[in-house]
Coordinates of C-alpha atoms and ligand atoms in Angstrom, one line a residue:
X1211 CA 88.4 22.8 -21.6
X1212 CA 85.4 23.8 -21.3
X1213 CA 82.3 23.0 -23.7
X1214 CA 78.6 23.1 -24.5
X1215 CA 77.2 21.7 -21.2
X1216 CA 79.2 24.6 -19.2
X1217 CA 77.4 27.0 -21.7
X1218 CA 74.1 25.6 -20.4
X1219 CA 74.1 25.6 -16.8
X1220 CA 75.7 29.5 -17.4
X1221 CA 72.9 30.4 -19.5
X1222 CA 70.6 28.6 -17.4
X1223 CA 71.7 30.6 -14.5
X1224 CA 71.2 34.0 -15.5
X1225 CA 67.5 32.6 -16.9
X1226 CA 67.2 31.6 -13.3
X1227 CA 67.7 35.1 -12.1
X1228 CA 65.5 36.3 -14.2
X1229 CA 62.8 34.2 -13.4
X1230 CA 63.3 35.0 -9.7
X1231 CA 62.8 38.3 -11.1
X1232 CA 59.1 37.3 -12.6
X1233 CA 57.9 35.9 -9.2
X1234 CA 58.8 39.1 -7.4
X1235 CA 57.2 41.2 -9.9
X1236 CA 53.9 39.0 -9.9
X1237 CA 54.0 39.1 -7.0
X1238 CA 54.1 42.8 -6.6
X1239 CA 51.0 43.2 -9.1
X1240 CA 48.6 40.4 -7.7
X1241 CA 48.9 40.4 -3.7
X1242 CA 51.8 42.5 -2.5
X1243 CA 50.9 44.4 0.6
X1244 CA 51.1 48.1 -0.2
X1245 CA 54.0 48.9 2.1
X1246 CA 56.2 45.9 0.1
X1247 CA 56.8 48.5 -2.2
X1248 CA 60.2 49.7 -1.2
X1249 CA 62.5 46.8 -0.4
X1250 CA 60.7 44.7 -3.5
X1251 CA 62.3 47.4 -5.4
X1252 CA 65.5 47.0 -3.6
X1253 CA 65.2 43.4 -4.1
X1254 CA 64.7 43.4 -8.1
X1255 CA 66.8 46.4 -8.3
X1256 CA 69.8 44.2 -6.6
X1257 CA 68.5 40.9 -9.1
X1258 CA 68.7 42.8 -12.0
X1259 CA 72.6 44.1 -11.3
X1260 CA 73.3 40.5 -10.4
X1261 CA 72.0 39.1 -13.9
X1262 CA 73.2 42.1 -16.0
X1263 CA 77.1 41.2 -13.9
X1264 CA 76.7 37.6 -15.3
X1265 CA 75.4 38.2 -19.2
X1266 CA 78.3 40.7 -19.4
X1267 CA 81.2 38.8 -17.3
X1268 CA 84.2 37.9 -19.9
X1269 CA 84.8 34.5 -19.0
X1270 CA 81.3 33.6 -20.3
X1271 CA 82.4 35.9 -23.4
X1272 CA 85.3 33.4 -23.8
X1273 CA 83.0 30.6 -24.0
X1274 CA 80.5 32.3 -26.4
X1275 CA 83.4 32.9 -28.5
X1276 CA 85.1 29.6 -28.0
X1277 CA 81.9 27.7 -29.0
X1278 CA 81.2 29.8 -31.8
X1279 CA 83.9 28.2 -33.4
X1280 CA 83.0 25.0 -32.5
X1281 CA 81.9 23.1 -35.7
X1282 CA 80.9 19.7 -33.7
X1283 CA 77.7 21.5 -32.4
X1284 CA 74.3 20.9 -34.2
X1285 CA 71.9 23.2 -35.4
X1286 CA 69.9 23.9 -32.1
X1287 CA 73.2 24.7 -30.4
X1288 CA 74.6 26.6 -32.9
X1289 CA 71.3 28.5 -32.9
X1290 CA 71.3 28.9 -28.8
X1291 CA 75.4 29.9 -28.8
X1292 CA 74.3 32.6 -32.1
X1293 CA 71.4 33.8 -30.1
X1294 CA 73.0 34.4 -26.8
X1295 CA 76.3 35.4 -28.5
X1296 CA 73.9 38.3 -30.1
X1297 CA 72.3 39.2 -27.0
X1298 CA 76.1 39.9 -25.5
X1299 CA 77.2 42.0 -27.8
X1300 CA 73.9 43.9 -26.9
X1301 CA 73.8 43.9 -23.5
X1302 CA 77.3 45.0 -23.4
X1303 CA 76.8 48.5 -25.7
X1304 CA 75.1 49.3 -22.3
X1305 CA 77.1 50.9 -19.2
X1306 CA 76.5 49.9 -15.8
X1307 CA 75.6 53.7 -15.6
X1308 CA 73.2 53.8 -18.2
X1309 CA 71.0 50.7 -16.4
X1310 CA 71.5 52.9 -12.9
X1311 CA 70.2 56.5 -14.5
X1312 CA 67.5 53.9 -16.7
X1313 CA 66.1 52.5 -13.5
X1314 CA 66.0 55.5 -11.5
X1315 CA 64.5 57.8 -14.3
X1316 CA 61.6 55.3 -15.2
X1317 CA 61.1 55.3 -10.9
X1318 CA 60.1 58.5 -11.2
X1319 CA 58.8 58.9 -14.4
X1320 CA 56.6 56.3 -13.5
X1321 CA 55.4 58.5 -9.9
X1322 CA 55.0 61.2 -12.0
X1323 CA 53.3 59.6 -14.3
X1324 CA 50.2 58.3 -11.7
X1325 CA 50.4 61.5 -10.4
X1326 CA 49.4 63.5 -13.6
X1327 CA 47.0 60.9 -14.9
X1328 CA 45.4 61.1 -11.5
X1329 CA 45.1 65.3 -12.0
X1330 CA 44.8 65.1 -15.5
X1331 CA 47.5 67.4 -16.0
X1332 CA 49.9 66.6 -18.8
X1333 CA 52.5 69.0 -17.1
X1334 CA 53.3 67.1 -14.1
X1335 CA 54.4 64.3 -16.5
X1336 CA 56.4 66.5 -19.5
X1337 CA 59.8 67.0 -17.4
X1338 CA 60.1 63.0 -16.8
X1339 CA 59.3 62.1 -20.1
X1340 CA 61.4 64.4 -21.6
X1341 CA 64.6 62.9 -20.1
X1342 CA 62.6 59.4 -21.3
X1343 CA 62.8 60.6 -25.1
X1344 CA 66.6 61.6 -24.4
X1345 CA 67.3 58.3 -22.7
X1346 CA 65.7 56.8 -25.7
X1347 CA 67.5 58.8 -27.8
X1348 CA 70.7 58.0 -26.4
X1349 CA 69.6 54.1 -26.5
X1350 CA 69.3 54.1 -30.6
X1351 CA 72.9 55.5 -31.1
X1352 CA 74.2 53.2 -28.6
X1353 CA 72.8 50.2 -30.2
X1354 CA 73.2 51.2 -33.6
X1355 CA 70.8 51.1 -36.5
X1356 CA 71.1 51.1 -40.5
X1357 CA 68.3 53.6 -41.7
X1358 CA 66.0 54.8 -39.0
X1359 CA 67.0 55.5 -35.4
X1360 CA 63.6 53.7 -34.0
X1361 CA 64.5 50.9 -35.7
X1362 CA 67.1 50.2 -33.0
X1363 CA 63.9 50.0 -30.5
X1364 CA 61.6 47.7 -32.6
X1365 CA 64.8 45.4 -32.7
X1366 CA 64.2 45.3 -28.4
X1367 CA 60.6 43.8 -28.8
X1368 CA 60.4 42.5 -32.4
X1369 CA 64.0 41.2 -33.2
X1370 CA 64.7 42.3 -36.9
X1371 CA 61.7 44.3 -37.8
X1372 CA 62.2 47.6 -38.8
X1373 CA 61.0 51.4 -39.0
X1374 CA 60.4 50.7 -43.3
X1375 CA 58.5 47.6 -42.3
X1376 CA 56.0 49.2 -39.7
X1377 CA 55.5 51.9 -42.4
X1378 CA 54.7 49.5 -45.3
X1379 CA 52.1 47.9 -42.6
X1380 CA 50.3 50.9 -41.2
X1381 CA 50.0 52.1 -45.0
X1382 CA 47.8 48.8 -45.7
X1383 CA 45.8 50.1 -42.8
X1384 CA 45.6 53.1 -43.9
X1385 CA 44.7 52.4 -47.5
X1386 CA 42.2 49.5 -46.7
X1387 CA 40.8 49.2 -43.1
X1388 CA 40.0 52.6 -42.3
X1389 CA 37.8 53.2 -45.5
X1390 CA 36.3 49.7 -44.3
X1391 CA 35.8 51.2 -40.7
X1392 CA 34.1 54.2 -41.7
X1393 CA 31.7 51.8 -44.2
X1394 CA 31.1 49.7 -40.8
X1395 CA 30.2 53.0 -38.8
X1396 CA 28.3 54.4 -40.9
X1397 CA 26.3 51.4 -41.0
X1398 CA 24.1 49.7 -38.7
X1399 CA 24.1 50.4 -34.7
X1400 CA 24.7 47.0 -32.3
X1401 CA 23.3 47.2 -29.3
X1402 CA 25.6 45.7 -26.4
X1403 CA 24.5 47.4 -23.5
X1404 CA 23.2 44.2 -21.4
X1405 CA 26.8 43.8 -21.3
X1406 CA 26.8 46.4 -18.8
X1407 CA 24.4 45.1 -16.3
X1408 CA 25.1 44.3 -13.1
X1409 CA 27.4 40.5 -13.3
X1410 CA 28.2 38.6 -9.5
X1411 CA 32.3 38.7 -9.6
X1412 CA 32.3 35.4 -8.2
X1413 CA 30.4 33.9 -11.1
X1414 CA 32.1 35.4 -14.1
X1415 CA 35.3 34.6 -12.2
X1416 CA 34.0 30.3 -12.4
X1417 CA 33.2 31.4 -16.0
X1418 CA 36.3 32.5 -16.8
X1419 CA 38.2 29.4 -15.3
X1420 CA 36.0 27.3 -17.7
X1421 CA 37.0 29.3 -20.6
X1422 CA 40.6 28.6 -19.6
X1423 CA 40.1 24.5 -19.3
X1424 CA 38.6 24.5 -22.1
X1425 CA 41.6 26.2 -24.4
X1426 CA 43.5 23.3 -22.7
X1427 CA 45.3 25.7 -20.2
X1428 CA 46.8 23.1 -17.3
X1429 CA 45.6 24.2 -14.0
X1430 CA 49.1 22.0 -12.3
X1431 CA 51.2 24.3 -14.5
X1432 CA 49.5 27.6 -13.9
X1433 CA 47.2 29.6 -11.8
X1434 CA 44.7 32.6 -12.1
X1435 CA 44.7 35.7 -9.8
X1436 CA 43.0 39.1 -9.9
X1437 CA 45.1 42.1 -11.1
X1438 CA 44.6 45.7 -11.5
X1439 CA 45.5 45.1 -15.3
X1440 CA 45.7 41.6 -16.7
X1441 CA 48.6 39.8 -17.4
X1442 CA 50.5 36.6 -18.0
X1443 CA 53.9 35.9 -16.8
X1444 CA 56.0 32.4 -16.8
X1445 CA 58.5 31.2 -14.5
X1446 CA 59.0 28.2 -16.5
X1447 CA 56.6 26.2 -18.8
X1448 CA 55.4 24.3 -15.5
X1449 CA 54.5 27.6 -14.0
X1450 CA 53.0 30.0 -16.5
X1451 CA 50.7 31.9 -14.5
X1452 CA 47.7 33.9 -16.2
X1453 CA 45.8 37.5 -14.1
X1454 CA 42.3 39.0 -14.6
X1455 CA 40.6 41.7 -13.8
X1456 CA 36.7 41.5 -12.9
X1457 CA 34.1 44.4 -13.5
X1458 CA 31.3 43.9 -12.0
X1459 CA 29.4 46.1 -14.1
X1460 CA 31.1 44.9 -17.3
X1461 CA 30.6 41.2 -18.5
X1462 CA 32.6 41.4 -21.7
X1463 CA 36.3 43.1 -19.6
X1464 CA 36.5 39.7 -18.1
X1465 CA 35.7 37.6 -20.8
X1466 CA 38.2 38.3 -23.2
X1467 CA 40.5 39.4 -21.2
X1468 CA 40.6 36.0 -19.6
X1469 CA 40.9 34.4 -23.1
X1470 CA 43.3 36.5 -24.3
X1471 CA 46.1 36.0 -21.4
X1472 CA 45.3 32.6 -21.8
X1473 CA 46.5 32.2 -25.0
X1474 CA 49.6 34.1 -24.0
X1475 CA 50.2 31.3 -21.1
X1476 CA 49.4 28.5 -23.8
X1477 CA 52.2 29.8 -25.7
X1478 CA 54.6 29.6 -22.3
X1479 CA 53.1 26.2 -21.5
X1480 CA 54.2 24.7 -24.7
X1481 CA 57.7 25.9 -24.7
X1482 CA 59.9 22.5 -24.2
X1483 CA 61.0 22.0 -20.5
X1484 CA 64.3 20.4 -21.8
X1485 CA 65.2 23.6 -23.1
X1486 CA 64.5 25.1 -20.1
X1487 CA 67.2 28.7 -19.8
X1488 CA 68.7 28.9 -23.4
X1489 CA 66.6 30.5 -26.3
X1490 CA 65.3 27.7 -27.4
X1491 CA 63.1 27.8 -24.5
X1492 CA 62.0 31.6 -24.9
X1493 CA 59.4 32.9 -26.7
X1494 CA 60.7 34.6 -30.3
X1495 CA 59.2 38.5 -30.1
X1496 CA 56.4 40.3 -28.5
X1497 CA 54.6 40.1 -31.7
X1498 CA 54.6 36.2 -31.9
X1499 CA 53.7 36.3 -28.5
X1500 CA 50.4 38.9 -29.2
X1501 CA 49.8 36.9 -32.1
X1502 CA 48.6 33.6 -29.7
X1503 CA 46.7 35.8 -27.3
X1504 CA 44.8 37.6 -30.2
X1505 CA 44.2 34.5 -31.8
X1506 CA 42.4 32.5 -29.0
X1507 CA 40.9 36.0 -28.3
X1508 CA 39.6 36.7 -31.8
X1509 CA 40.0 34.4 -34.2
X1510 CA 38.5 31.8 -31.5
X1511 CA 37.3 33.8 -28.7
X1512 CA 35.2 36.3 -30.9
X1513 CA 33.6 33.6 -33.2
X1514 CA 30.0 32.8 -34.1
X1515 CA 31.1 28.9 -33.4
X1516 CA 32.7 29.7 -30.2
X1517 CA 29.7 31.2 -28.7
X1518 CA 27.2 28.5 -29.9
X1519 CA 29.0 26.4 -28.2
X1520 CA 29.6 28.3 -25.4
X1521 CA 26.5 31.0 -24.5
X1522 CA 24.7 28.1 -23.2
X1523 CA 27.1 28.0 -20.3
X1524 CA 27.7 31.7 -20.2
X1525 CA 23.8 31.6 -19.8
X1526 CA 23.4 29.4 -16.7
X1527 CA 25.8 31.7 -14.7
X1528 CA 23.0 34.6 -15.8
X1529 CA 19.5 33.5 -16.6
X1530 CA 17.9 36.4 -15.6
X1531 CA 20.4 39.1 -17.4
X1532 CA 20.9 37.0 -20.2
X1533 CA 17.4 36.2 -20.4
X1534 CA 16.4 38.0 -23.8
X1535 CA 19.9 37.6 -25.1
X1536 CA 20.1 34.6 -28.0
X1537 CA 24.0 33.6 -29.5
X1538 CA 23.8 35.7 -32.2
X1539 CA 22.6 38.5 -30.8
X1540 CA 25.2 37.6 -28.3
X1541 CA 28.1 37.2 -31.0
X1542 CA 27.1 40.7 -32.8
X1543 CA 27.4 42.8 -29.2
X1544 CA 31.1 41.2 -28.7
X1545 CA 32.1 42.5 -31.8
X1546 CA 30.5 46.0 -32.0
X1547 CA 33.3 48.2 -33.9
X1548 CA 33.5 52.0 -33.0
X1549 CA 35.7 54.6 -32.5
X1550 CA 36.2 54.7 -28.4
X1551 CA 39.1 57.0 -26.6
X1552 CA 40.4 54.1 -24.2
X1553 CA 42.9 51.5 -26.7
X1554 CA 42.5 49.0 -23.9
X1555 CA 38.3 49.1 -24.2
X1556 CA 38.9 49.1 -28.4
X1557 CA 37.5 46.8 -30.6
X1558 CA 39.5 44.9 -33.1
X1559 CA 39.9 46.7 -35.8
X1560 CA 39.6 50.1 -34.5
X1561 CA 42.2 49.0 -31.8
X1562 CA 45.0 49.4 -34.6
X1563 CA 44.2 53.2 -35.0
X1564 CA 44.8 53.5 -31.4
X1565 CA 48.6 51.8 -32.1
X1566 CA 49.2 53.8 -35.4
X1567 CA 48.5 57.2 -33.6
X1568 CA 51.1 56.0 -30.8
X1569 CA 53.5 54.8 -33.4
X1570 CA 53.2 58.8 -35.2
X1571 CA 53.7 60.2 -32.2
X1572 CA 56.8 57.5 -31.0
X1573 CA 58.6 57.9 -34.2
X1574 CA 58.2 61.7 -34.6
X1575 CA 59.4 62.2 -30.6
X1576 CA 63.0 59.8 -31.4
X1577 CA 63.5 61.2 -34.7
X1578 CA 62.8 64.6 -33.8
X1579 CA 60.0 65.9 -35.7
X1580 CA 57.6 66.2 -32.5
X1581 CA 58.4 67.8 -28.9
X1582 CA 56.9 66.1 -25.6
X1583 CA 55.2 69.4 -25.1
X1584 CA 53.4 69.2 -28.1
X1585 CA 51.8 66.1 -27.1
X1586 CA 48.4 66.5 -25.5
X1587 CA 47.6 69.0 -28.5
X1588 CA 49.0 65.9 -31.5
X1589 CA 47.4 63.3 -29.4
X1590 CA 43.9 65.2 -29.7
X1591 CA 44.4 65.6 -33.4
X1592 CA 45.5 62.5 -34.2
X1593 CA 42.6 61.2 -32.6
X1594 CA 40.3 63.5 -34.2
X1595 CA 41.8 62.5 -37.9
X1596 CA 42.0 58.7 -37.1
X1597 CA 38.9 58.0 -34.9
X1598 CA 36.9 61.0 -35.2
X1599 CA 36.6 61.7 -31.9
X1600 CA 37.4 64.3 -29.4
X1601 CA 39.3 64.0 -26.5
X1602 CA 38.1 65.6 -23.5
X1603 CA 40.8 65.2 -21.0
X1604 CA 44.6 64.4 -21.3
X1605 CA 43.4 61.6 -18.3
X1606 CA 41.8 60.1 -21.3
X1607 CA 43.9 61.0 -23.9
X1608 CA 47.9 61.0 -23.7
X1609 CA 48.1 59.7 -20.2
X1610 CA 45.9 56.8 -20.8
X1611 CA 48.4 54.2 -21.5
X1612 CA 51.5 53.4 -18.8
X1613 CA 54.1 52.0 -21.3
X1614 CA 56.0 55.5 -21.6
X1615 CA 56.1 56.1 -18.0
X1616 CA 57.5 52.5 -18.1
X1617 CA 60.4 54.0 -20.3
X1618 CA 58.9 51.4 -23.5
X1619 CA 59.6 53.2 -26.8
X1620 CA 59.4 50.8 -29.7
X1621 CA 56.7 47.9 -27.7
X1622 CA 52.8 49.7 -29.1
X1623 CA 53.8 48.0 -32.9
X1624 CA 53.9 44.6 -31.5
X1625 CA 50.6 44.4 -30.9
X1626 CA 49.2 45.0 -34.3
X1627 CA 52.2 43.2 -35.5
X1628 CA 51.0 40.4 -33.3
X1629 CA 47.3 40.6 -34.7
X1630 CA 48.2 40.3 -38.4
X1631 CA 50.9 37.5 -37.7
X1632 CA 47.4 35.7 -35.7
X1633 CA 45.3 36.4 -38.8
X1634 CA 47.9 34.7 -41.2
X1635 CA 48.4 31.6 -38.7
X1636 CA 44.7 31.2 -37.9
X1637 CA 43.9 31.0 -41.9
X1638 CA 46.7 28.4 -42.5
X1639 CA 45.5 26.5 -39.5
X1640 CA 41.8 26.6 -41.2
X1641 CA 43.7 25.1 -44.0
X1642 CA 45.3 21.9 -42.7
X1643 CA 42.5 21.0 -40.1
X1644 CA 39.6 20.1 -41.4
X1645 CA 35.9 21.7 -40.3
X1646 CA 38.0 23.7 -37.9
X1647 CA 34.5 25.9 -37.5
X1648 CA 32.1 22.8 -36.5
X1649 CA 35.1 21.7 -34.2
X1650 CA 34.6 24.9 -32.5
X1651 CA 31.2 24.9 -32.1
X1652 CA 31.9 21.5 -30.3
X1653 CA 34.2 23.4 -28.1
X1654 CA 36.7 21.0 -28.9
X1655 CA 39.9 23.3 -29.6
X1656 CA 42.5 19.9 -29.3
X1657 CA 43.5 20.0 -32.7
X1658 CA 44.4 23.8 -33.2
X1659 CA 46.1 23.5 -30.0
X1660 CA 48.1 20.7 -31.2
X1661 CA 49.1 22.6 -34.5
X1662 CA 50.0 25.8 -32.5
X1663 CA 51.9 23.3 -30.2
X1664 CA 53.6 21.9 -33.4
X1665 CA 54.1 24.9 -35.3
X1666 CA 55.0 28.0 -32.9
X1667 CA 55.3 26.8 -29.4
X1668 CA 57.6 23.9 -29.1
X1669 CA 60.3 25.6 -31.0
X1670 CA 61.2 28.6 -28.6
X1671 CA 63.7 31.2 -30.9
X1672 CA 64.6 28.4 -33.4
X1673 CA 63.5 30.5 -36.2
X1674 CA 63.2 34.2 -36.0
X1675 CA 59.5 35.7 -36.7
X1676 CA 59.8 36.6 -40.6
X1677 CA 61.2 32.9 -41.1
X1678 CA 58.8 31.1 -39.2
X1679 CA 56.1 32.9 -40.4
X1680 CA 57.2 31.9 -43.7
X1681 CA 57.7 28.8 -42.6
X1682 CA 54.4 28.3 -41.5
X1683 CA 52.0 29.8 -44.0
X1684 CA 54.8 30.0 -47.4
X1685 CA 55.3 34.0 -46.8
X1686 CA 56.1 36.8 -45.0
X1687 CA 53.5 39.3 -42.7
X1688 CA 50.9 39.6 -45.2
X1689 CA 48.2 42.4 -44.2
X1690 CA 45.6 40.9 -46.8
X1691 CA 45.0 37.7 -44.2
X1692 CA 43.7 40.6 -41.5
X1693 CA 42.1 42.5 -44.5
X1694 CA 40.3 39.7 -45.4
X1695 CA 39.3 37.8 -41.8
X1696 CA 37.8 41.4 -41.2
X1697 CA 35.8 41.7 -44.6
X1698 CA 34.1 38.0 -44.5
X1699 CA 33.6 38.7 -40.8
X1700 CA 32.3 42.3 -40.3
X1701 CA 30.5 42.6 -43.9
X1702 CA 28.3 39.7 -42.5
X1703 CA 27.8 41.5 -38.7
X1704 CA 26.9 44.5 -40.2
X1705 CA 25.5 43.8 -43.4
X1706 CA 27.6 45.3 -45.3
X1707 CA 27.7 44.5 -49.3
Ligands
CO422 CO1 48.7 40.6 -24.9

């Protein structure tokens, strides 16, 4: 007979795989040699058959099923058996042949892709992403869905979130922060160009690892390397590595960038070791997961507190640049709001125009209503009605971002998702710990670290996102947190009555 302990070591096994999996693709982003390139995809190619052959073999189906059943189990492993029960059923809609034409479409959709961004012609691109939509397309009646056909791609990224949902939310930002944005603009001009003086790499990368100590990221169970795009990736909450990127002639792309993934690695780092390969030791949702990087990065990160505490330092690395430069002044520049074309270089509250105008334009391209060849010519109006801006290359405009060459419909939400979930958990944190602010400015972030810990981390997928949310702060998503972080913040930056 077999029982619970079988299920783990199983479960743990296919985890393993998959973390073999992250090592090779960190790998492949951060110091790879260039030729690697074609047997590392053979390699994750052949690790990604053998972990899709375990998650779907029947004997592990038997004991899903078997332990379902099984009233003798507690909570937590009734919650790991529901969870990975959930995830077979999933992983089996798909066909060994659907992964196969997956992988090799998003190969070269992803060439092509480089390719057109690099010519700035929209064209070279169309044909791949085409099949991408119809892959896509494909994908949502294979999984299934109730109302909308997208909804079946939230549900990949954002487990249980849904098409009506991510309506309701972009309408708040429709109805409240862009008449706040254009009040902002249409106020007073920040000046932030020291920011774009010339800044020694090797300096704002000592900076950067300071920032990281200080959040409480462990240097034994992580590391930092240089990437061509930051990112964070975990191999197990004793290995949960954090990237950067350093422009020399841009202080503020390191900077946040380095705050930012390090909350991401916080999150990994305070997942329980002893839970190690089930769900209980795996983040809930991409959105949960944005929502720690946004708040360290914002909420934290992008604080007056924060940088009294901190310009100091940031100071000593750059007397001479810094030189006329005070904390304030300082905290206004790192939080100058406009309308930019680049969603990566966006500030915070114009970044989630940049994710509605890619929702539009996902939802209208799976349910129909828009045409990849109509693309460039949405993008550039959408930009112009959202952002008020013109767009003077596809470069900059529709090829900007990689995620569709990447074959991800269904991921842009998360992110705004992620920073109103941070906005509602940073103002119930402000709640229980007391002076929060003047612990900041003391650069002692323990205690929010503790109730993250507490709170989010430590409980991997025990509760889904709506119910720990509600958990945590007594209700559901709630746009009015964001609404109202950004009023009391912005009305003072800019002065605004
Ligand atoms: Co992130």
């Amino acid at each position: 007979m077999k029982d619970y302990s079988d299920y783990i070591n199983y479960s743990r096994k296919i985890y393993d795989v998959y973390m073999s999996m992250s090592v090779l693709n960190w790998d492949m982003e951060t110091h790879m040699p260039k030729n690697g390139n074609k047997f590392r995809a053979q390699q994750l190619s052949t690790l990604a058959k053998i972990a899709y052959d375990l998650e779907t073999d029947n004997n592990y189906a038997n004991l899903l099923e078997q332990l379902s059943a099984d009233n003798s189990l507690d909570n937590d492993q009734k919650r790991n058996i529901y969870l990975s029960n959930k995830k077979f059923v999933k992983r089996k809609k798909y066909s060994g042949e659907f992964i196969q034409r997956q992988s090799n479409l998003i190969s070269t959709a992803f060439k092509d892709w480089r390719i057109a961004k690099e010519k700035n012609d929209f064209n070279l691109f169309r044909q791949s992403l085409e099949e991408i939509v119809k892959l896509r397309k494909e994908e949502t009646e294979l999984l299934g869905y109730s109302n909308h056909p997208y909804d079946a791609l939230l549900d990949k990224y954002e487990p249980n979130l849904t098409t009506k949902d991510v309506d309701l939310i972009f309408k708040d930002v429709k109805d409240h922060l862009v008449p706040f944005i254009s009040k902002i603009t249409e106020s007073n001009h920040i000046d932030d160009s020291f920011f774009y003086q010339k800044f020694d790499k090797q300096k704002q990368w000592d900076f950067g690892i300071e920032l990281l100590k200080q959040m409480g990221y462990d240097f034994d169970s992580g590391r930092q390397d240089i990437s061509a795009h930051p990112f964070s990736s975990h191999f197990s909450p004793e290995d949960a590595r954090v990237t950067t990127r350093i422009d020399e002639n841009n202080l503020s792309d390191m900077i946040w960038s380095c705050i930012h993934e390090g909350g991401h690695a916080l999150y990994e780092q305070g997942i329980l070791c002893e839970n190690y390969g089930t769900p209980l030791g795996n983040s809930i949702s991409l959105g949960i997961h944005e929502s720690q990087s946004r708040l360290w990065e914002n909420h934290v990160g992008r604080s007056l507190p924060y940088w009294k505490n901190n310009y100091n330092r940031l100071q000593s690395f750059f007397p001479e640049k810094l030189k006329n430069i005070d904390y304030k002044i300082f905290y206004k520049a790192c939080n100058n709001v406009k309308s930019s074309l680049i969603r990566t270089n966006a500030d915070e509250l114009t970044y989630h125009l940049h994710v509605l105008i890619r929702y539009e334009i996902e939802k209208g391209l799976i349910e129909g209503s828009i045409q990849v060849d109509e693309l460039p010519s949405k993008w550039n109006s959408l930009y112009k009605k959202y952002l008020d801006i013109d767009v003077p290359s596809d470069s900059m405009g529709v090829l900007q971002d990689i995620h569709w060459s990447h074959g991800s419909f269904g991921y842009f939400p998360t992110y705004t998702i992620g920073s109103f979930y941070a906005a509602q958990f940073y103002n119930q944190a402000s709640n229980e710990i007391s002076n929060i602010e003047s612990k900041i400015e003391k650069g002692d972030t323990e205690e929010l670290l503790k109730w993250l810990r507490e709170k989010i981390h430590k409980h991997g997928q025990r509760y889904d996102a709506k119910d720990l949310c509600k958990k945590i702060t007594g209700e559901e998503l709630n746009f009015k947190y964001f609404m109202n972080y950004a009023k009391n913040k912005y009305s003072k930056i800019y002065d605004i009555r």
